Tab-separated table of C-alpha atoms in Angstrom:
chain	number	residue	atom	x	y	z
A	1	MET	CA	-32.246	35.270	2.779
A	2	GLU	CA	-33.237	33.739	5.402
A	3	ALA	CA	-33.230	29.833	3.768
A	4	ALA	CA	-29.646	31.097	2.058
A	5	TYR	CA	-27.982	31.686	6.050
A	6	LYS	CA	-28.984	27.766	7.800
A	7	LYS	CA	-27.314	26.884	4.598
A	8	LYS	CA	-24.207	29.313	5.580
A	9	ALA	CA	-24.398	28.242	8.531
A	10	GLY	CA	-24.307	24.263	7.507
A	11	ILE	CA	-21.947	24.199	5.387
A	12	ALA	CA	-19.703	26.203	7.724
A	13	ALA	CA	-20.241	23.828	11.128
A	14	VAL	CA	-20.223	20.614	8.662
A	15	GLU	CA	-17.254	22.831	7.845
A	16	LEU	CA	-15.867	23.235	11.013
A	17	VAL	CA	-15.991	19.506	11.395
A	18	MET	CA	-14.592	17.969	9.184
A	19	ILE	CA	-11.574	19.954	9.597
A	20	ALA	CA	-11.602	18.957	13.821
A	21	ALA	CA	-11.639	15.703	12.096
A	22	GLY	CA	-8.489	16.562	10.374
A	23	LEU	CA	-6.578	17.562	13.350
A	24	LEU	CA	-8.099	14.576	15.209
A	25	PHE	CA	-6.540	12.190	12.707
A	26	LEU	CA	-3.665	14.536	12.769
A	27	ILE	CA	-2.171	13.719	16.027
A	28	PRO	CA	-0.214	9.700	16.035
A	29	PHE	CA	2.045	12.221	13.705
A	30	TYR	CA	3.007	14.736	16.036
A	31	PHE	CA	3.270	11.467	19.047
A	32	LEU	CA	5.203	10.395	16.351
A	33	PHE	CA	7.604	13.460	15.702
A	34	VAL	CA	7.358	14.978	18.443
A	35	ASN	CA	8.939	11.727	20.647
A	36	SER	CA	11.742	11.247	16.980
A	37	VAL	CA	13.733	14.446	18.102
A	38	LYS	CA	13.515	13.412	21.767
A	39	SER	CA	16.514	11.896	24.042
A	40	PHE	CA	15.100	8.289	25.871
A	41	SER	CA	14.488	9.722	28.638
A	42	GLU	CA	12.964	13.121	28.496
A	43	LEU	CA	10.501	10.430	25.725
A	44	LEU	CA	9.695	9.209	28.800
A	45	THR	CA	9.367	11.528	31.268
A	46	ASP	CA	6.585	13.628	28.651
A	47	ALA	CA	5.556	12.441	25.809
A	48	ALA	CA	3.538	14.740	24.803
A	49	SER	CA	4.722	17.407	26.018
A	50	TRP	CA	7.541	19.499	23.111
A	51	PRO	CA	11.412	18.666	23.236
A	52	SER	CA	12.229	20.551	25.266
A	53	TYR	CA	16.114	20.741	22.651
A	54	PHE	CA	15.538	19.119	19.125
A	55	GLN	CA	17.930	16.187	19.518
A	56	TRP	CA	18.479	15.137	15.917
A	57	SER	CA	21.544	13.123	15.957
A	58	ASN	CA	18.097	10.100	16.803
A	59	TYR	CA	18.011	9.920	13.365
A	60	ALA	CA	21.681	10.290	12.088
A	61	ARG	CA	21.892	6.390	14.251
A	62	ALA	CA	18.854	5.388	13.275
A	63	PHE	CA	20.041	5.593	9.707
A	64	GLU	CA	23.611	4.295	10.391
A	65	MET	CA	21.982	1.263	12.295
A	66	THR	CA	19.051	0.572	10.293
A	67	ASN	CA	21.172	0.698	6.523
A	68	PHE	CA	18.509	2.784	6.121
A	69	PRO	CA	19.865	2.806	2.381
A	70	VAL	CA	19.747	-1.008	1.704
A	71	ALA	CA	16.800	-1.028	4.006
A	72	PHE	CA	14.876	1.858	1.384
A	73	ARG	CA	15.825	-0.050	-1.640
A	74	ASN	CA	14.582	-3.566	-0.655
A	75	SER	CA	11.735	-2.202	0.346
A	76	PHE	CA	11.457	-0.186	-2.939
A	77	VAL	CA	11.987	-2.680	-5.152
A	78	ILE	CA	9.929	-5.244	-4.022
A	79	THR	CA	6.920	-2.837	-4.029
A	80	VAL	CA	7.546	-1.400	-7.073
A	81	VAL	CA	8.293	-5.020	-8.349
A	82	SER	CA	5.313	-6.556	-7.433
A	83	ASN	CA	2.781	-4.186	-8.065
A	84	VAL	CA	4.471	-4.036	-11.603
A	85	LEU	CA	3.095	-7.503	-11.872
A	86	LEU	CA	-0.305	-7.150	-10.283
A	87	VAL	CA	-1.709	-4.687	-12.213
A	88	LEU	CA	-1.076	-6.663	-15.776
A	89	LEU	CA	-1.212	-10.178	-14.558
A	90	SER	CA	-5.459	-8.335	-12.706
A	91	SER	CA	-6.371	-5.845	-15.496
A	92	MET	CA	-5.510	-8.917	-17.871
A	93	ALA	CA	-6.812	-11.512	-15.675
A	94	ALA	CA	-10.487	-9.289	-15.195
A	95	TYR	CA	-10.659	-8.674	-19.241
A	96	ARG	CA	-10.364	-12.431	-19.893
A	97	MET	CA	-12.803	-12.887	-17.057
A	98	VAL	CA	-15.624	-9.612	-18.395
A	99	ARG	CA	-15.330	-10.144	-21.957
A	100	SER	CA	-15.494	-14.335	-21.985
A	101	SER	CA	-17.838	-14.707	-19.813
A	102	THR	CA	-18.489	-19.189	-19.208
A	103	LEU	CA	-19.203	-20.445	-16.453
A	104	PHE	CA	-15.734	-21.568	-16.250
A	105	ASN	CA	-14.551	-17.264	-15.829
A	106	ARG	CA	-17.940	-16.995	-13.542
A	107	MET	CA	-16.457	-19.574	-10.755
A	108	LEU	CA	-13.036	-18.336	-11.110
A	109	PHE	CA	-14.318	-15.026	-10.462
A	110	LEU	CA	-16.115	-16.200	-6.726
A	111	ILE	CA	-12.507	-17.716	-6.071
A	112	PHE	CA	-11.022	-14.577	-6.389
A	113	VAL	CA	-13.540	-12.916	-5.149
A	114	ALA	CA	-13.664	-15.325	-2.442
A	115	ALA	CA	-9.547	-15.606	-1.642
A	116	MET	CA	-10.136	-11.849	-0.108
A	117	VAL	CA	-11.732	-13.395	2.995
A	118	VAL	CA	-9.470	-15.502	3.964
A	119	PRO	CA	-7.380	-14.644	6.750
A	120	PHE	CA	-3.101	-14.460	6.523
A	121	GLN	CA	-3.169	-15.947	9.699
A	122	SER	CA	-4.650	-18.918	9.021
A	123	ILE	CA	-1.862	-20.272	5.679
A	124	MET	CA	1.421	-18.641	7.792
A	125	ILE	CA	2.537	-21.919	8.481
A	126	PRO	CA	1.837	-24.127	5.008
A	127	LEU	CA	2.460	-20.492	3.026
A	128	VAL	CA	6.848	-21.177	5.168
A	129	LYS	CA	6.085	-24.508	4.009
A	130	VAL	CA	4.886	-24.153	-0.198
A	131	THR	CA	7.995	-21.320	0.006
A	132	GLY	CA	10.375	-23.254	1.267
A	133	MET	CA	9.730	-26.261	-0.338
A	134	ALA	CA	10.225	-24.051	-3.804
A	135	GLY	CA	13.021	-22.668	-2.597
A	136	LEU	CA	11.829	-19.110	-2.729
A	137	MET	CA	13.010	-18.376	1.342
A	138	ASN	CA	15.259	-15.854	1.492
A	139	SER	CA	14.667	-14.355	-1.069
A	140	ILE	CA	13.031	-10.643	-2.475
A	141	PRO	CA	11.934	-13.069	-5.656
A	142	GLY	CA	10.446	-15.415	-3.820
A	143	LEU	CA	8.986	-12.036	-1.187
A	144	ILE	CA	7.314	-10.798	-4.527
A	145	ILE	CA	5.647	-14.085	-5.617
A	146	CYS	CA	4.269	-14.820	-1.963
A	147	TYR	CA	2.716	-10.840	-2.541
A	148	LEU	CA	1.483	-11.452	-6.155
A	149	GLY	CA	-0.618	-14.650	-4.685
A	150	PHE	CA	-2.406	-12.034	-1.965
A	151	GLY	CA	-2.244	-9.379	-4.507
A	152	VAL	CA	-3.939	-10.197	-7.509
A	153	PRO	CA	-7.620	-11.887	-5.997
A	154	MET	CA	-9.195	-8.024	-4.727
A	155	SER	CA	-7.285	-6.382	-7.862
A	156	VAL	CA	-8.727	-8.104	-9.694
A	157	PHE	CA	-12.251	-7.334	-8.033
A	158	LEU	CA	-11.821	-3.785	-9.111
A	159	PHE	CA	-10.705	-4.428	-12.809
A	160	HIS	CA	-13.133	-6.543	-13.431
A	161	GLY	CA	-16.006	-4.069	-12.158
A	162	PHE	CA	-14.037	-0.798	-13.834
A	163	ILE	CA	-13.356	-3.369	-17.240
A	164	LYS	CA	-17.855	-3.668	-17.536
A	165	SER	CA	-17.518	-0.248	-17.756
A	166	ILE	CA	-15.937	-0.114	-20.351
A	167	PRO	CA	-18.163	-0.161	-23.857
A	168	MET	CA	-17.431	-2.865	-26.695
A	169	GLU	CA	-18.731	-1.254	-30.224
A	170	ILE	CA	-14.935	0.894	-29.223
A	171	GLU	CA	-13.546	-3.063	-29.110
A	172	GLU	CA	-16.024	-4.366	-31.657
A	173	ALA	CA	-14.414	-1.052	-34.288
A	174	ALA	CA	-10.089	-1.957	-33.216
A	175	THR	CA	-10.437	-5.644	-33.666
A	176	VAL	CA	-11.995	-5.261	-37.796
A	177	ASP	CA	-9.172	-2.379	-37.692
A	178	GLY	CA	-7.851	-6.003	-37.493
A	179	SER	CA	-6.553	-5.509	-33.871
A	180	ASN	CA	-6.125	-8.906	-32.424
A	181	THR	CA	-7.375	-9.938	-28.702
A	182	TYR	CA	-3.716	-8.248	-26.923
A	183	GLY	CA	-3.714	-5.536	-29.549
A	184	VAL	CA	-7.405	-4.885	-28.725
A	185	PHE	CA	-6.052	-4.661	-24.913
A	186	ILE	CA	-2.692	-3.080	-25.266
A	187	ARG	CA	-3.733	-0.116	-28.052
A	188	ILE	CA	-7.742	0.094	-26.060
A	189	VAL	CA	-8.323	-1.223	-22.989
A	190	LEU	CA	-5.021	-0.396	-20.847
A	191	PRO	CA	-5.552	2.778	-21.433
A	192	LEU	CA	-8.910	3.762	-20.068
A	193	LEU	CA	-8.391	1.033	-17.435
A	194	LYS	CA	-6.224	4.745	-15.442
A	195	PRO	CA	-8.200	5.573	-13.186
A	196	MET	CA	-8.177	2.268	-11.762
A	197	LEU	CA	-4.849	0.990	-12.778
A	198	VAL	CA	-3.296	4.285	-10.645
A	199	THR	CA	-5.996	2.954	-7.686
A	200	VAL	CA	-4.864	0.029	-7.878
A	201	PHE	CA	-1.057	0.946	-7.889
A	202	ILE	CA	-1.734	3.214	-4.602
A	203	LEU	CA	-3.908	0.396	-2.369
A	204	ASN	CA	-1.211	-2.070	-2.542
A	205	ALA	CA	2.394	-0.037	-2.607
A	206	LEU	CA	0.292	1.171	1.081
A	207	TRP	CA	0.433	-2.526	1.671
A	208	ILE	CA	3.556	-3.711	0.482
A	209	TRP	CA	5.845	-1.343	1.545
A	210	ASN	CA	4.283	-0.819	5.037
A	211	ASP	CA	4.075	-4.888	5.466
A	212	TYR	CA	5.310	-6.479	8.365
A	213	LEU	CA	4.920	-9.729	8.672
A	214	LEU	CA	4.821	-11.237	5.681
A	215	PRO	CA	8.871	-10.479	4.895
A	216	SER	CA	8.967	-11.361	8.220
A	217	LEU	CA	8.162	-14.928	7.577
A	218	ILE	CA	10.229	-14.931	4.407
A	219	LEU	CA	13.434	-12.744	4.545
A	220	GLN	CA	15.645	-14.007	6.644
A	221	SER	CA	19.108	-11.636	5.892
A	222	PRO	CA	19.956	-8.743	7.312
A	223	GLU	CA	20.507	-7.304	3.728
A	224	LEU	CA	17.205	-8.453	2.309
A	225	ARG	CA	15.401	-6.386	4.908
A	226	THR	CA	12.354	-3.891	4.797
A	227	ILE	CA	11.669	-0.697	6.285
A	228	PRO	CA	8.784	-2.497	8.553
A	229	ILE	CA	11.929	-5.338	8.976
A	230	ALA	CA	15.021	-2.887	9.773
A	231	THR	CA	12.972	-1.652	12.313
A	232	PHE	CA	12.075	-3.965	14.955
A	233	ALA	CA	15.344	-4.456	15.237
A	234	PHE	CA	15.220	-1.783	18.223
A	235	PHE	CA	12.622	-3.906	19.776
A	236	GLY	CA	14.211	-6.664	21.750
A	237	GLN	CA	13.036	-8.576	24.446
A	238	TYR	CA	14.387	-6.509	27.456
A	239	THR	CA	15.472	-3.248	25.528
A	240	LYS	CA	12.937	-0.929	23.355
A	241	GLN	CA	15.270	2.035	21.863
A	242	TRP	CA	12.103	4.032	21.557
A	243	ASP	CA	15.354	6.642	20.406
A	244	LEU	CA	15.744	5.512	17.325
A	245	ALA	CA	12.420	2.766	16.448
A	246	LEU	CA	11.133	6.578	16.003
A	247	PRO	CA	13.172	8.251	13.861
A	248	ALA	CA	13.101	4.862	11.700
A	249	LEU	CA	9.325	5.389	11.339
A	250	VAL	CA	8.906	8.089	10.018
A	251	MET	CA	12.214	8.479	8.484
A	252	GLY	CA	9.912	4.875	6.771
A	253	ILE	CA	6.445	6.572	6.004
A	254	ILE	CA	7.930	10.112	4.325
A	255	PRO	CA	7.929	8.055	1.138
A	256	ILE	CA	5.108	6.522	0.408
A	257	ILE	CA	3.164	9.628	2.801
A	258	VAL	CA	4.273	11.552	0.033
A	259	PHE	CA	3.579	9.432	-3.092
A	260	PHE	CA	-0.708	9.066	-1.874
A	261	LEU	CA	-1.056	12.736	-0.752
A	262	ALA	CA	0.724	13.123	-5.141
A	263	MET	CA	-1.738	10.115	-5.686
A	264	GLN	CA	-4.725	10.582	-4.241
A	265	LYS	CA	-7.196	11.560	-5.686
A	266	TYR	CA	-6.982	9.189	-8.580
A	267	ILE	CA	-8.225	6.513	-5.593
A	268	ILE	CA	-11.815	7.845	-5.289
A	269	GLU	CA	-11.859	8.566	-9.446
A	270	GLY	CA	-11.483	4.948	-10.180
A	271	ILE	CA	-13.318	3.229	-6.849
A	272	THR	CA	-16.428	5.389	-8.042
A	273	ALA	CA	-15.758	4.564	-11.621
A	274	GLY	CA	-15.576	0.480	-11.049
A	275	ALA	CA	-17.931	0.799	-8.708
A	276	VAL	CA	-20.692	3.072	-10.314
A	277	LYS	CA	-20.385	1.689	-13.595
A	278	GLY	CA	-19.917	-1.792	-13.221
């Protein structure tokens, strides 16, 4: 009886700690929301207090000044197209490396893994020069190609571990039935990769949607701005329009938060399967 009581007390204590940690992580969202509906003077006076008056006009002004529909469209297109290409190319590359374990493929995989530790800041200038020489500057396709280059190493690494958990017997049976390599991958392997496909899509979507540095280097035209770049327009050398920047931030993070909450269960499932079974 005493042991059961101690066990319940321990579980309750852990739950209280987790609730406290959850509330702690929600504090930045509280500051973001309450300050997004304050006037500029009230925001500067007391950023922690509840707003005395909800100034929803901040959202209307931010929506208009950022040209939010265009910025949202650009971010959506870049995120979706980059992710679709990343999951397809990376899964096919990882499948080939796992099933054809030649010296070349093993060395290529090591190169992909090594590329994950290269800091972006160290290659910014060469990237801009190469992109300009290739005629890809100031274009959404050029930015997507850059995201493919930076996103493939981690995606291949995750797919590589997951594919090793798929039994070879399934593919051999499909080959006996007459399927070629592409048929085996599309009909057999790709459906089995669903947990990792969703995991890679979510992780890359969070990165690409919130990224500021790479789009700011590649895109210059106002009509090509993504949400982070459009939001940064409120911060000048001498003025910082927090009363407009914060509503723009709220509008920018809501879509990706909804997407993450809807798909988060696949992250643990996919990464655990790839790490443990691989």
